[in-house]
XYZ file of N, CA, C and O in Angstrom:
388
model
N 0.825 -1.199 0.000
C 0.000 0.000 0.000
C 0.872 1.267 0.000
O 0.530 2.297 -0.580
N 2.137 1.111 0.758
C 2.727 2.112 1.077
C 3.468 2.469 -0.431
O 3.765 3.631 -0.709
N 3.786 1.088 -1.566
C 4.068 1.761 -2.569
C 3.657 2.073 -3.287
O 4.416 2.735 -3.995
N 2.070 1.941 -3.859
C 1.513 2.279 -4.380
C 0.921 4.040 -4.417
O 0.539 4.750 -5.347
N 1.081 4.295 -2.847
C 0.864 5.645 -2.478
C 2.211 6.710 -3.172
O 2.104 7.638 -3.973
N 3.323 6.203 -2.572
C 4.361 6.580 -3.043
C 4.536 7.121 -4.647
O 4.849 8.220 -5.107
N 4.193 5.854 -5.262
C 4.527 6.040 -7.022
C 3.099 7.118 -7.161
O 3.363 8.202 -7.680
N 1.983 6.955 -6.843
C 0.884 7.940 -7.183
C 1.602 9.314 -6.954
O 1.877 10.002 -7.936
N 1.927 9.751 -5.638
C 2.502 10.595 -5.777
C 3.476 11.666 -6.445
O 3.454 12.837 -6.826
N 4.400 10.509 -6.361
C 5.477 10.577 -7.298
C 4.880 10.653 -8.725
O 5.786 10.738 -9.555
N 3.890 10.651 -9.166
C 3.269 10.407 -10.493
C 2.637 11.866 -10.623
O 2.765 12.513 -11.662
N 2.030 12.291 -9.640
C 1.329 13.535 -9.453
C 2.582 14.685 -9.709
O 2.611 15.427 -10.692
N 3.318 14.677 -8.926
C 4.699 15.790 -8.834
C 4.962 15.959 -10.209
O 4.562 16.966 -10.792
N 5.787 14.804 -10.960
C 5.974 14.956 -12.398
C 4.744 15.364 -13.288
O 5.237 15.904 -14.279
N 3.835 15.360 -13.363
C 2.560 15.837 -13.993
C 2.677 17.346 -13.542
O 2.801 18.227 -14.393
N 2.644 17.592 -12.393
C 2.758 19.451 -11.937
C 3.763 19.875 -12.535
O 3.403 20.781 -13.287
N 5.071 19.658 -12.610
C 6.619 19.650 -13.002
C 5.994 19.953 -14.323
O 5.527 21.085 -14.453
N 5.935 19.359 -15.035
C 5.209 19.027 -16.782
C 4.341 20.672 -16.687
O 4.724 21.752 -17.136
N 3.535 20.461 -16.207
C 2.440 21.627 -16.171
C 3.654 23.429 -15.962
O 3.755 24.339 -16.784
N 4.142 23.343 -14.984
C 5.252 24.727 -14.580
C 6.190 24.602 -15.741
O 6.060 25.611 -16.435
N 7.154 23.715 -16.282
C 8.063 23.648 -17.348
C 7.260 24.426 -18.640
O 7.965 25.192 -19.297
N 6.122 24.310 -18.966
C 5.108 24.355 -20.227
C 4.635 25.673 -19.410
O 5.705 26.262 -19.256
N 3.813 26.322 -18.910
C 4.036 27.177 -18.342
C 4.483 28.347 -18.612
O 3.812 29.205 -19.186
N 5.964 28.536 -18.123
C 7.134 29.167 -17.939
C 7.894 28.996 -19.317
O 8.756 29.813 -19.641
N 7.516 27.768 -20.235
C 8.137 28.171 -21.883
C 7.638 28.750 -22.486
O 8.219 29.273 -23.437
N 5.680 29.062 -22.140
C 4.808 29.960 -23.229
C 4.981 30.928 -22.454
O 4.573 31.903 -23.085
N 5.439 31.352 -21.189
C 5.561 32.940 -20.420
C 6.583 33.546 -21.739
O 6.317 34.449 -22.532
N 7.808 32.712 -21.646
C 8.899 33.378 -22.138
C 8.879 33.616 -23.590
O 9.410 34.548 -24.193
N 8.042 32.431 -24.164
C 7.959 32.841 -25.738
C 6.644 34.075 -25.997
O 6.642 34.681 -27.068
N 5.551 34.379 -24.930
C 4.937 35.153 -24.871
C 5.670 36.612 -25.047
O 5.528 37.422 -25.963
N 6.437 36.682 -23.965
C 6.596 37.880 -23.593
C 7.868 38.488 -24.757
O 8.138 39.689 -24.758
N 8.720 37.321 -25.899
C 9.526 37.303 -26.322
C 8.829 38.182 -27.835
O 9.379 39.074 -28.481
N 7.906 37.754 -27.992
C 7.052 37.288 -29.267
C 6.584 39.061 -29.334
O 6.667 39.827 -30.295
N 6.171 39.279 -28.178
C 5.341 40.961 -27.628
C 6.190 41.813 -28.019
O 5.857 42.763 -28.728
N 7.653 41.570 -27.542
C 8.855 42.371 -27.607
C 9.030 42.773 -29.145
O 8.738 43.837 -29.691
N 9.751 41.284 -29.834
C 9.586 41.540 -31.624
C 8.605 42.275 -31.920
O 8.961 43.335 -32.434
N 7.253 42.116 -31.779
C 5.997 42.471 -32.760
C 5.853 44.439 -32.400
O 5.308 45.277 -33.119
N 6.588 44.662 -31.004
C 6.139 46.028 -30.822
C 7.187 46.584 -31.417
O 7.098 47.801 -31.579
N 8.256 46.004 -31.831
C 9.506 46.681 -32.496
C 9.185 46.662 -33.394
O 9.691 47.623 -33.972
N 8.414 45.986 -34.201
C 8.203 46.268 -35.618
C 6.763 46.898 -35.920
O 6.253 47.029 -37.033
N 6.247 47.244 -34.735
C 5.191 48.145 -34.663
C 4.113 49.382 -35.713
O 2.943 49.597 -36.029
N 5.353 49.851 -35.886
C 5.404 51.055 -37.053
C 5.681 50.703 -38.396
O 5.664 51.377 -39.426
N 5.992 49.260 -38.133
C 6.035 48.801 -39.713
C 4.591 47.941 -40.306
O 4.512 47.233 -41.311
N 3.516 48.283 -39.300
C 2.302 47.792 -39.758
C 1.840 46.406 -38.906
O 2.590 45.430 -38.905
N 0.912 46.394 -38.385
C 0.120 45.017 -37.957
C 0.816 43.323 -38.575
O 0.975 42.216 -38.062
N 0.999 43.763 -39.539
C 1.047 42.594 -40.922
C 2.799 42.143 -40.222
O 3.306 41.110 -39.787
N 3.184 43.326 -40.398
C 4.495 42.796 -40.195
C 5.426 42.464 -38.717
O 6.497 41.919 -38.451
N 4.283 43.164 -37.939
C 4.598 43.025 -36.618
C 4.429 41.313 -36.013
O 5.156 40.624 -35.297
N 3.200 41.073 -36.645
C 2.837 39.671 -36.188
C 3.489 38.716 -37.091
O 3.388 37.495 -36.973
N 3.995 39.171 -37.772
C 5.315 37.766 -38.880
C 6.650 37.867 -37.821
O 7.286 36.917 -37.365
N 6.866 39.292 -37.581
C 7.909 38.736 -35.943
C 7.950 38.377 -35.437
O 9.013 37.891 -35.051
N 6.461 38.159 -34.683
C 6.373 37.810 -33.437
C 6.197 36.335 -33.277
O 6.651 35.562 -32.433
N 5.200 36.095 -34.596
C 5.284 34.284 -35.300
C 6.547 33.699 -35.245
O 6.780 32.582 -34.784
N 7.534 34.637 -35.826
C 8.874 34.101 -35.884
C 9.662 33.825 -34.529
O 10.203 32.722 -34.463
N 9.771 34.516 -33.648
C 10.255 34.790 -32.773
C 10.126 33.746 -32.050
O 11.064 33.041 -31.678
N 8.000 33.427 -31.594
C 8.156 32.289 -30.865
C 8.298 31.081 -31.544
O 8.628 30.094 -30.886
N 8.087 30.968 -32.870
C 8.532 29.274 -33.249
C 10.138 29.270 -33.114
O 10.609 28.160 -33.363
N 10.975 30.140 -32.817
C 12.512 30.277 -32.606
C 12.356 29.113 -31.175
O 13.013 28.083 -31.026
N 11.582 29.510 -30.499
C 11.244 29.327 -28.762
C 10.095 28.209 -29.118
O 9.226 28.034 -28.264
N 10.053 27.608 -30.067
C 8.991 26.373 -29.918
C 7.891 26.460 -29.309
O 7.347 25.702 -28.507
N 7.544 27.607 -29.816
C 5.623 28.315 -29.150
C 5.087 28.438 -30.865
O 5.567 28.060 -31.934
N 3.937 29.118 -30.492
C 3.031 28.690 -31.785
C 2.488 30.295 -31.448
O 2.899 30.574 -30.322
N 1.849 31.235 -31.927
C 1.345 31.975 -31.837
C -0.384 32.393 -31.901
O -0.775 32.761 -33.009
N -1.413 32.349 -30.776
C -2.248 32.075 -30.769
C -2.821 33.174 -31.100
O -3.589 32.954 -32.037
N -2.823 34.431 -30.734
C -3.349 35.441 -31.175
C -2.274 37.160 -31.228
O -1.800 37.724 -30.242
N -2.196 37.485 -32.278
C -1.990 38.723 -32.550
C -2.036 39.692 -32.878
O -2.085 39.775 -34.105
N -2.050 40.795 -32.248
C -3.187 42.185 -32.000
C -1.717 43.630 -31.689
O -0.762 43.775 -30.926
N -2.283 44.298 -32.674
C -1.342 45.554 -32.480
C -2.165 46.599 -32.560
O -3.126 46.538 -33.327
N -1.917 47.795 -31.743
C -2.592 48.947 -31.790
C -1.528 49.848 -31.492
O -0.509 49.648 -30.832
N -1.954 50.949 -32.124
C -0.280 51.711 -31.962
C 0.881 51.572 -32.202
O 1.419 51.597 -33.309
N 1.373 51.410 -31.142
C 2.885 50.992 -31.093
C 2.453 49.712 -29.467
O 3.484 49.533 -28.820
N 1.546 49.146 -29.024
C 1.664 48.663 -28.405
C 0.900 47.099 -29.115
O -0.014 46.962 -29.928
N 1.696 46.155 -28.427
C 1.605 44.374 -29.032
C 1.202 43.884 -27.874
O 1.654 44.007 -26.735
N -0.075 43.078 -28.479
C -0.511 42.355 -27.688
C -0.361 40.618 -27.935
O -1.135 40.366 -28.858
N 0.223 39.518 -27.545
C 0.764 38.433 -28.020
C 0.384 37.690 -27.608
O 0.807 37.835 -26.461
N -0.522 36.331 -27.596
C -0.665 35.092 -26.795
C 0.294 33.941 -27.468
O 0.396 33.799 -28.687
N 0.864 33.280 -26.664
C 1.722 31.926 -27.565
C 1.017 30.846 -26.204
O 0.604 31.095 -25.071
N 1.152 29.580 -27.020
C 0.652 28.358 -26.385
C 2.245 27.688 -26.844
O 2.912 27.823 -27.869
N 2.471 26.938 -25.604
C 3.683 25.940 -25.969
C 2.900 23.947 -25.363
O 2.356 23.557 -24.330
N 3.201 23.401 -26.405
C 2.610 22.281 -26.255
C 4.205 21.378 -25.322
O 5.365 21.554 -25.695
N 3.839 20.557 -24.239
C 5.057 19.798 -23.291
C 3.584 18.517 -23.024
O 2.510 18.795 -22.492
N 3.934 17.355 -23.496
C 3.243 16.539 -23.092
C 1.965 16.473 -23.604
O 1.854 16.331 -24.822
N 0.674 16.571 -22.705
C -0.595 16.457 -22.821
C -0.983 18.008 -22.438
O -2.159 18.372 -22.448
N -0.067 18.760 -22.152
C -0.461 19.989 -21.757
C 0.064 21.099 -22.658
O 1.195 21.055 -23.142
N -0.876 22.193 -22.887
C -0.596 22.872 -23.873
C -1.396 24.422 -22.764
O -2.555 24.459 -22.351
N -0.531 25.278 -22.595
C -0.893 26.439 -21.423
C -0.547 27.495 -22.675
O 0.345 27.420 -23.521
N -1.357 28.286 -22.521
C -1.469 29.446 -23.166
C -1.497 30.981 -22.301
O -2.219 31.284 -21.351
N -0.526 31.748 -22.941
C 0.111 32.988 -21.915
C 0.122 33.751 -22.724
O 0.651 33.606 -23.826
N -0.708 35.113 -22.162
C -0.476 36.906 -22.745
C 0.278 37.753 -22.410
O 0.375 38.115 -21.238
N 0.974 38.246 -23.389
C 1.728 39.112 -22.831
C 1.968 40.449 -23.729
O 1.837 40.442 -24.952
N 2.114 40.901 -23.430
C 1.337 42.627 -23.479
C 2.811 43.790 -23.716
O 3.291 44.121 -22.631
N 3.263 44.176 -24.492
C 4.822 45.026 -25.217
C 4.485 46.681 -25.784
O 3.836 46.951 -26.795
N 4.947 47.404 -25.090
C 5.054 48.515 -26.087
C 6.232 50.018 -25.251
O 7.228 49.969 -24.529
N 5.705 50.779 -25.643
C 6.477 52.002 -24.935
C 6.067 51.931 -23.447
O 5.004 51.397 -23.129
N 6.992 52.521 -22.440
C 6.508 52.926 -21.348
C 5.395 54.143 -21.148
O 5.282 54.893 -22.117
N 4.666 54.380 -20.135
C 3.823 55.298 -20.296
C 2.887 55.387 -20.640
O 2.209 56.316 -20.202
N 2.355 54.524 -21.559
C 1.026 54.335 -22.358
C 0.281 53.358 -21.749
O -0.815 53.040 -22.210
């Protein structure tokens, strides 16, 4: 009984682990993706979001939605790890605004 509890456990941890790793790869390709697309800002919607596409398939994210207004980028990327696929916004432009 006592090992059966054990390995469940132990089964649970790596599943959370899985979940934070995936996570923390669409944070970074999020926030990576925001960065490109607001730099290319002024070069039009069109071309902002071919950066930002680019950027996160660099980072093995996918780009779920992309939205520019101004000079400010708005970016969602999903990174697929396993059975889990977490999707993260992240939000780029000038300070101040």
């Amino acid at each position: 009984m006592a090992t059966v509890t054990l390995c469940t456990v132990f089964a649970v941890v790596l599943a959370l682990g899985q979940v934070v790793v995936a996570r923390h790869r669409a944070g970074g390709a999020a926030d990576l993706a925001a960065l490109a697309a607001a730099d290319r800002a002024l070069d039009g919607a069109a071309e902002a979001c071919r950066a930002a596409r680019q950027v996160a398939g660099a980072q093995g994210a996918e780009v779920v939605r992309c939205a520019v207004q101004g000079e400010i980028a708005d970016v969602a990327a999903r990174v697929r790890v396993g059975p889990y696929a977490p999707e993260v916004r992240s939000r780029a432009g000038p300070t101040g605004l």
